[in-house]
Short mmCIF file of C-alpha atoms in Angstrom, two decimals:
data_model
loop_
_atom_site.label_atom_id
_atom_site.label_comp_id
_atom_site.label_asym_id
_atom_site.label_seq_id
_atom_site.Cartn_x
_atom_site.Cartn_y
_atom_site.Cartn_z
CA UNK H 1 19.94 -16.92 5.92
CA UNK H 2 23.06 -18.45 4.67
CA UNK H 3 24.17 -21.47 2.50
CA UNK H 4 27.12 -23.65 3.28
CA UNK H 5 28.35 -26.20 0.70
CA UNK H 6 28.79 -29.54 2.09
CA UNK H 7 30.71 -32.41 0.58
CA UNK H 8 30.57 -32.53 -3.18
CA UNK H 9 31.86 -35.65 -4.60
CA UNK H 10 30.79 -35.13 -8.11
CA UNK H 11 27.66 -36.99 -8.08
CA UNK H 12 26.21 -35.20 -5.02
CA UNK H 13 25.95 -31.61 -4.18
CA UNK H 14 24.99 -30.71 -0.67
CA UNK H 15 23.52 -27.20 0.27
CA UNK H 16 23.33 -26.69 4.23
CA UNK H 17 20.97 -23.76 4.92
CA UNK H 18 20.91 -21.92 8.19
CA UNK H 19 18.89 -19.16 9.85
CA UNK H 20 15.07 -18.11 8.92
CA UNK H 21 13.74 -19.24 5.65
CA UNK H 22 11.00 -17.01 4.37
CA UNK H 23 9.72 -15.56 1.24
CA UNK H 24 12.59 -12.59 1.55
CA UNK H 25 15.45 -14.80 2.04
CA UNK H 26 14.07 -17.79 -0.31
CA UNK H 27 14.16 -15.22 -3.27
CA UNK H 28 17.83 -14.65 -2.74
CA UNK H 29 18.74 -18.42 -2.44
CA UNK H 30 16.91 -19.68 -5.38
CA UNK H 31 19.40 -18.56 -8.08
CA UNK H 32 22.44 -19.41 -6.27
CA UNK H 33 21.31 -23.16 -5.57
CA UNK H 34 20.04 -23.52 -9.21
CA UNK H 35 23.40 -22.16 -10.50
CA UNK H 36 25.37 -24.57 -8.64
CA UNK H 37 22.99 -27.46 -9.71
CA UNK H 38 23.20 -26.39 -13.42
CA UNK H 39 26.96 -26.18 -13.07
CA UNK H 40 27.74 -29.26 -11.35
CA UNK H 41 24.94 -31.40 -12.88
CA UNK H 42 24.81 -33.99 -9.86
CA UNK H 43 22.83 -37.02 -9.65
CA UNK H 44 21.76 -36.07 -6.17
CA UNK H 45 20.86 -32.75 -4.56
CA UNK H 46 20.97 -32.61 -0.94
CA UNK H 47 19.13 -29.77 0.70
CA UNK H 48 19.82 -29.80 4.57
CA UNK H 49 17.53 -27.95 6.89
CA UNK H 50 19.06 -28.78 10.19
CA UNK H 51 20.28 -25.17 11.07
CA UNK H 52 17.06 -23.59 9.64
CA UNK H 53 15.52 -21.77 12.80
CA UNK H 54 12.15 -20.89 11.18
CA UNK H 55 10.57 -21.79 7.96
CA UNK H 56 7.18 -20.89 6.37
CA UNK H 57 5.55 -22.24 3.09
CA UNK H 58 8.10 -20.23 1.23
CA UNK H 59 10.33 -23.09 2.11
CA UNK H 60 8.18 -25.54 0.46
CA UNK H 61 8.17 -23.45 -2.62
CA UNK H 62 11.84 -23.49 -2.41
CA UNK H 63 12.27 -27.26 -2.35
CA UNK H 64 9.58 -27.73 -5.15
CA UNK H 65 11.41 -25.12 -7.37
CA UNK H 66 14.78 -26.85 -6.80
CA UNK H 67 13.24 -30.17 -7.37
CA UNK H 68 12.28 -28.93 -11.04
CA UNK H 69 15.86 -27.60 -11.38
CA UNK H 70 17.28 -30.88 -10.27
CA UNK H 71 14.85 -32.84 -12.48
CA UNK H 72 16.11 -30.67 -15.33
CA UNK H 73 19.64 -32.25 -15.14
CA UNK H 74 18.19 -35.82 -14.20
CA UNK H 75 18.89 -35.50 -10.50
CA UNK H 76 16.88 -36.40 -7.37
CA UNK H 77 16.43 -34.32 -4.30
CA UNK H 78 17.16 -35.42 -0.63
CA UNK H 79 15.73 -33.18 2.17
CA UNK H 80 17.28 -33.61 5.59
CA UNK H 81 17.03 -32.04 8.78
CA UNK H 82 13.11 -32.41 8.68
CA UNK H 83 12.54 -32.05 12.55
CA UNK H 84 10.43 -29.76 14.47
CA UNK H 85 8.66 -26.98 12.76
CA UNK H 86 10.44 -27.76 9.60
CA UNK H 87 9.25 -31.51 9.82
CA UNK H 88 5.59 -30.07 10.83
CA UNK H 89 5.20 -27.86 7.65
CA UNK H 90 6.73 -30.47 5.25
CA UNK H 91 4.16 -32.98 6.40
CA UNK H 92 1.44 -30.47 6.11
CA UNK H 93 2.55 -29.83 2.57
CA UNK H 94 2.47 -33.57 1.68
CA UNK H 95 5.83 -33.28 -0.07
CA UNK H 96 6.85 -36.63 0.92
CA UNK H 97 4.56 -38.28 -1.44
CA UNK H 98 6.23 -36.62 -4.37
CA UNK H 99 8.55 -38.99 -6.59
CA UNK H 100 11.96 -37.89 -6.97
CA UNK H 101 12.05 -36.54 -3.52
CA UNK H 102 13.19 -38.05 -0.24
CA UNK H 103 12.64 -36.52 3.19
CA UNK H 104 14.56 -37.47 6.26
CA UNK H 105 15.01 -36.32 9.69
CA UNK H 106 18.58 -37.02 9.89
CA UNK H 107 21.11 -34.21 9.27
CA UNK H 108 23.67 -34.23 6.58
CA UNK H 109 26.18 -32.68 8.79
CA UNK H 110 28.52 -34.55 11.02
CA UNK J 1 -16.54 -12.03 29.25
CA UNK J 2 -13.08 -11.98 28.23
CA UNK J 3 -11.11 -8.71 28.66
CA UNK J 4 -8.07 -7.53 26.50
CA UNK J 5 -5.16 -7.04 28.93
CA UNK J 6 -2.58 -5.73 26.31
CA UNK J 7 -2.67 -4.38 22.81
CA UNK J 8 -0.09 -3.78 20.01
CA UNK J 9 -0.52 -1.93 16.75
CA UNK J 10 2.05 -1.91 14.10
CA UNK J 11 2.22 -0.27 10.61
CA UNK J 12 4.98 -1.41 8.22
CA UNK J 13 5.90 -0.75 4.58
CA UNK J 14 4.77 -4.01 2.58
CA UNK J 15 8.44 -4.81 1.77
CA UNK J 16 9.68 -8.62 1.91
CA UNK J 17 12.35 -7.50 4.58
CA UNK J 18 9.55 -6.79 7.10
CA UNK J 19 8.12 -10.19 7.02
CA UNK J 20 10.66 -11.08 9.58
CA UNK J 21 10.28 -7.62 11.48
CA UNK J 22 6.45 -8.35 11.71
CA UNK J 23 6.66 -11.87 12.95
CA UNK J 24 9.21 -11.05 15.49
CA UNK J 25 7.49 -8.13 17.03
CA UNK J 26 4.33 -10.14 17.24
CA UNK J 27 5.80 -13.01 18.75
CA UNK J 28 7.89 -11.11 21.56
CA UNK J 29 4.48 -9.39 22.32
CA UNK J 30 2.65 -12.73 22.51
CA UNK J 31 5.38 -14.10 24.64
CA UNK J 32 4.37 -12.02 27.60
CA UNK J 33 1.33 -14.42 28.08
CA UNK J 34 4.20 -17.30 28.47
CA UNK J 35 3.37 -19.80 25.41
CA UNK J 36 4.84 -22.92 24.83
CA UNK J 37 7.78 -23.05 22.25
CA UNK J 38 5.42 -24.84 19.95
CA UNK J 39 2.49 -22.30 20.36
CA UNK J 40 5.11 -19.52 19.54
CA UNK J 41 6.56 -21.22 16.54
CA UNK J 42 2.98 -21.96 15.22
CA UNK J 43 2.02 -18.17 15.64
CA UNK J 44 5.38 -17.21 14.18
CA UNK J 45 4.64 -19.23 10.98
CA UNK J 46 1.04 -18.01 10.64
CA UNK J 47 1.97 -14.40 10.91
CA UNK J 48 4.80 -14.98 8.52
CA UNK J 49 2.31 -16.24 6.03
CA UNK J 50 -0.26 -13.30 6.47
CA UNK J 51 2.13 -10.76 5.97
CA UNK J 52 3.86 -12.58 3.14
CA UNK J 53 0.34 -12.65 1.24
CA UNK J 54 0.29 -8.91 1.83
CA UNK J 55 3.72 -8.31 0.37
CA UNK J 56 3.30 -10.69 -2.52
CA UNK J 57 -0.32 -9.90 -3.57
CA UNK J 58 -1.92 -7.07 -2.05
CA UNK J 59 -0.09 -4.13 -3.70
CA UNK J 60 1.20 -5.87 -7.16
CA UNK J 61 -0.95 -3.29 -9.01
CA UNK J 62 1.12 -0.42 -7.56
CA UNK J 63 4.35 0.65 -9.25
CA UNK J 64 6.07 0.47 -6.06
CA UNK J 65 4.43 -2.29 -4.10
CA UNK J 66 6.63 -1.46 -0.87
CA UNK J 67 4.59 2.00 -1.00
CA UNK J 68 1.66 -0.13 0.55
CA UNK J 69 1.32 -0.70 4.10
CA UNK J 70 0.67 -3.62 6.37
CA UNK J 71 -1.31 -2.87 9.62
CA UNK J 72 -1.10 -5.18 12.30
CA UNK J 73 -3.09 -5.50 15.64
CA UNK J 74 -2.58 -7.83 18.31
CA UNK J 75 -4.63 -8.17 21.31
CA UNK J 76 -3.99 -10.34 24.48
CA UNK J 77 -6.63 -11.51 26.59
CA UNK J 78 -7.07 -12.48 30.01
CA UNK J 79 -8.50 -15.82 28.87
CA UNK J 80 -4.95 -16.61 27.48
CA UNK J 81 -6.35 -15.88 24.07
CA UNK J 82 -4.38 -14.03 21.19
CA UNK J 83 -5.97 -12.34 18.17
CA UNK J 84 -3.92 -10.91 15.33
CA UNK J 85 -5.36 -8.74 12.71
CA UNK J 86 -3.45 -8.18 9.74
CA UNK J 87 -4.96 -5.69 7.18
CA UNK J 88 -3.91 -4.18 3.93
CA UNK J 89 -5.61 -1.56 1.45
CA UNK J 90 -4.51 -3.32 -1.68
CA UNK J 91 -6.27 -5.26 -4.49
CA UNK J 92 -8.41 -7.41 -2.29
CA UNK J 93 -9.42 -11.17 -3.25
CA UNK J 94 -12.38 -11.46 -5.60
CA UNK J 95 -13.01 -15.13 -4.50
CA UNK J 96 -11.98 -15.72 -0.99
CA UNK J 97 -13.15 -19.22 -0.99
CA UNK J 98 -11.26 -20.13 -3.92
CA UNK J 99 -8.07 -18.32 -2.40
CA UNK J 100 -8.47 -20.44 0.69
CA UNK J 101 -8.22 -23.72 -1.09
CA UNK J 102 -5.11 -25.74 -0.16
CA UNK J 103 -2.40 -25.29 -2.95
CA UNK J 104 -4.36 -22.63 -4.93
CA UNK J 105 -1.99 -19.93 -5.89
CA UNK J 106 -1.91 -16.90 -8.24
CA UNK J 107 1.84 -16.54 -7.43
CA UNK J 108 3.58 -19.44 -9.42
CA UNK J 109 6.29 -17.33 -10.90
CA UNK J 110 7.31 -16.16 -7.40
CA UNK J 111 7.52 -19.93 -6.26
CA UNK J 112 4.33 -19.51 -4.01
CA UNK J 113 2.80 -22.92 -3.44
CA UNK J 114 -0.69 -22.03 -2.28
CA UNK J 115 -0.19 -22.96 1.40
CA UNK J 116 -0.58 -19.47 3.10
CA UNK J 117 -4.15 -19.91 4.28
CA UNK J 118 -3.65 -23.58 5.00
CA UNK J 119 -0.93 -22.67 7.34
CA UNK J 120 -2.74 -19.91 9.08
CA UNK J 121 -5.83 -22.07 9.52
CA UNK J 122 -3.72 -25.32 10.61
CA UNK J 123 -1.52 -23.28 13.08
CA UNK J 124 -4.21 -21.20 14.90
CA UNK J 125 -7.78 -22.15 16.34
CA UNK J 126 -9.54 -19.91 13.79
CA UNK J 127 -9.15 -17.99 10.74
CA UNK J 128 -11.29 -15.31 9.24
CA UNK J 129 -10.83 -13.56 5.88
CA UNK J 130 -12.66 -10.47 4.93
CA UNK J 131 -11.84 -8.84 1.62
CA UNK J 132 -13.24 -6.49 -0.71
CA UNK J 133 -11.75 -6.10 -4.54
CA UNK J 134 -10.11 -2.73 -4.71
CA UNK J 135 -10.45 -2.01 -1.11
CA UNK J 136 -8.33 -4.63 0.69
CA UNK J 137 -8.13 -7.70 2.93
CA UNK J 138 -8.23 -8.25 6.66
CA UNK J 139 -7.21 -11.71 8.10
CA UNK J 140 -8.09 -12.40 11.69
CA UNK J 141 -6.30 -15.30 13.54
CA UNK J 142 -7.13 -16.47 16.92
CA UNK J 143 -4.98 -18.59 18.91
CA UNK J 144 -5.91 -20.13 22.61
CA UNK J 145 -2.89 -20.89 24.49
CA UNK J 146 -2.84 -23.78 27.05
CA UNK J 147 -3.68 -22.76 30.60
#
């Protein structure tokens, strides 16, 4: 599991995740993503899952946790690349019904 | 009468890095039945959830929870059915019914969202959970592949 930082324009910070996202890999990502959110205090946090090859419910926990961190600095979260099995588990979780969270199939990468 | 045509048994330390190992091994074994990409993805995710439950919860009372073991048994049947049995000898679940409720969790501080059993149930055809407090838990998942 790796994170690549996408375009950061001051108001947005983008994290492009890749690889397998499970309980083991999520543990390592939390602190890194939270550190960056608290440092750059953006208005929008973008989490891109288009290169995630496997995700279980640990990924849902990761999104919920980062939503909390984002909220603490007044930011909203945009989850992108929610297709295939990633989209399937997100739909099962009902995340899209939460305020302050946008879910899209599009990718942040171009 | 269905007949088992192949069997895999695994025993792994309950370490979080073995979550990936367990699901990869179970899936490469199940792949010999030629499942669809979607069926294999579902099985992979369900196994990941079951193994994660063992890693996170089963041995939390041990000083070194990685000293606990995860026992996995997979059977493939001539009816294109797969059964995956995941067992631990850990703390057990006092109230299985409660634990199976969607979004119920005792692992909030570890960012668990209480979806483990929900995923196992939704991604397979049947889920049985047997548990005895102080003795351990066995989760049995059955998945029937398309012909």
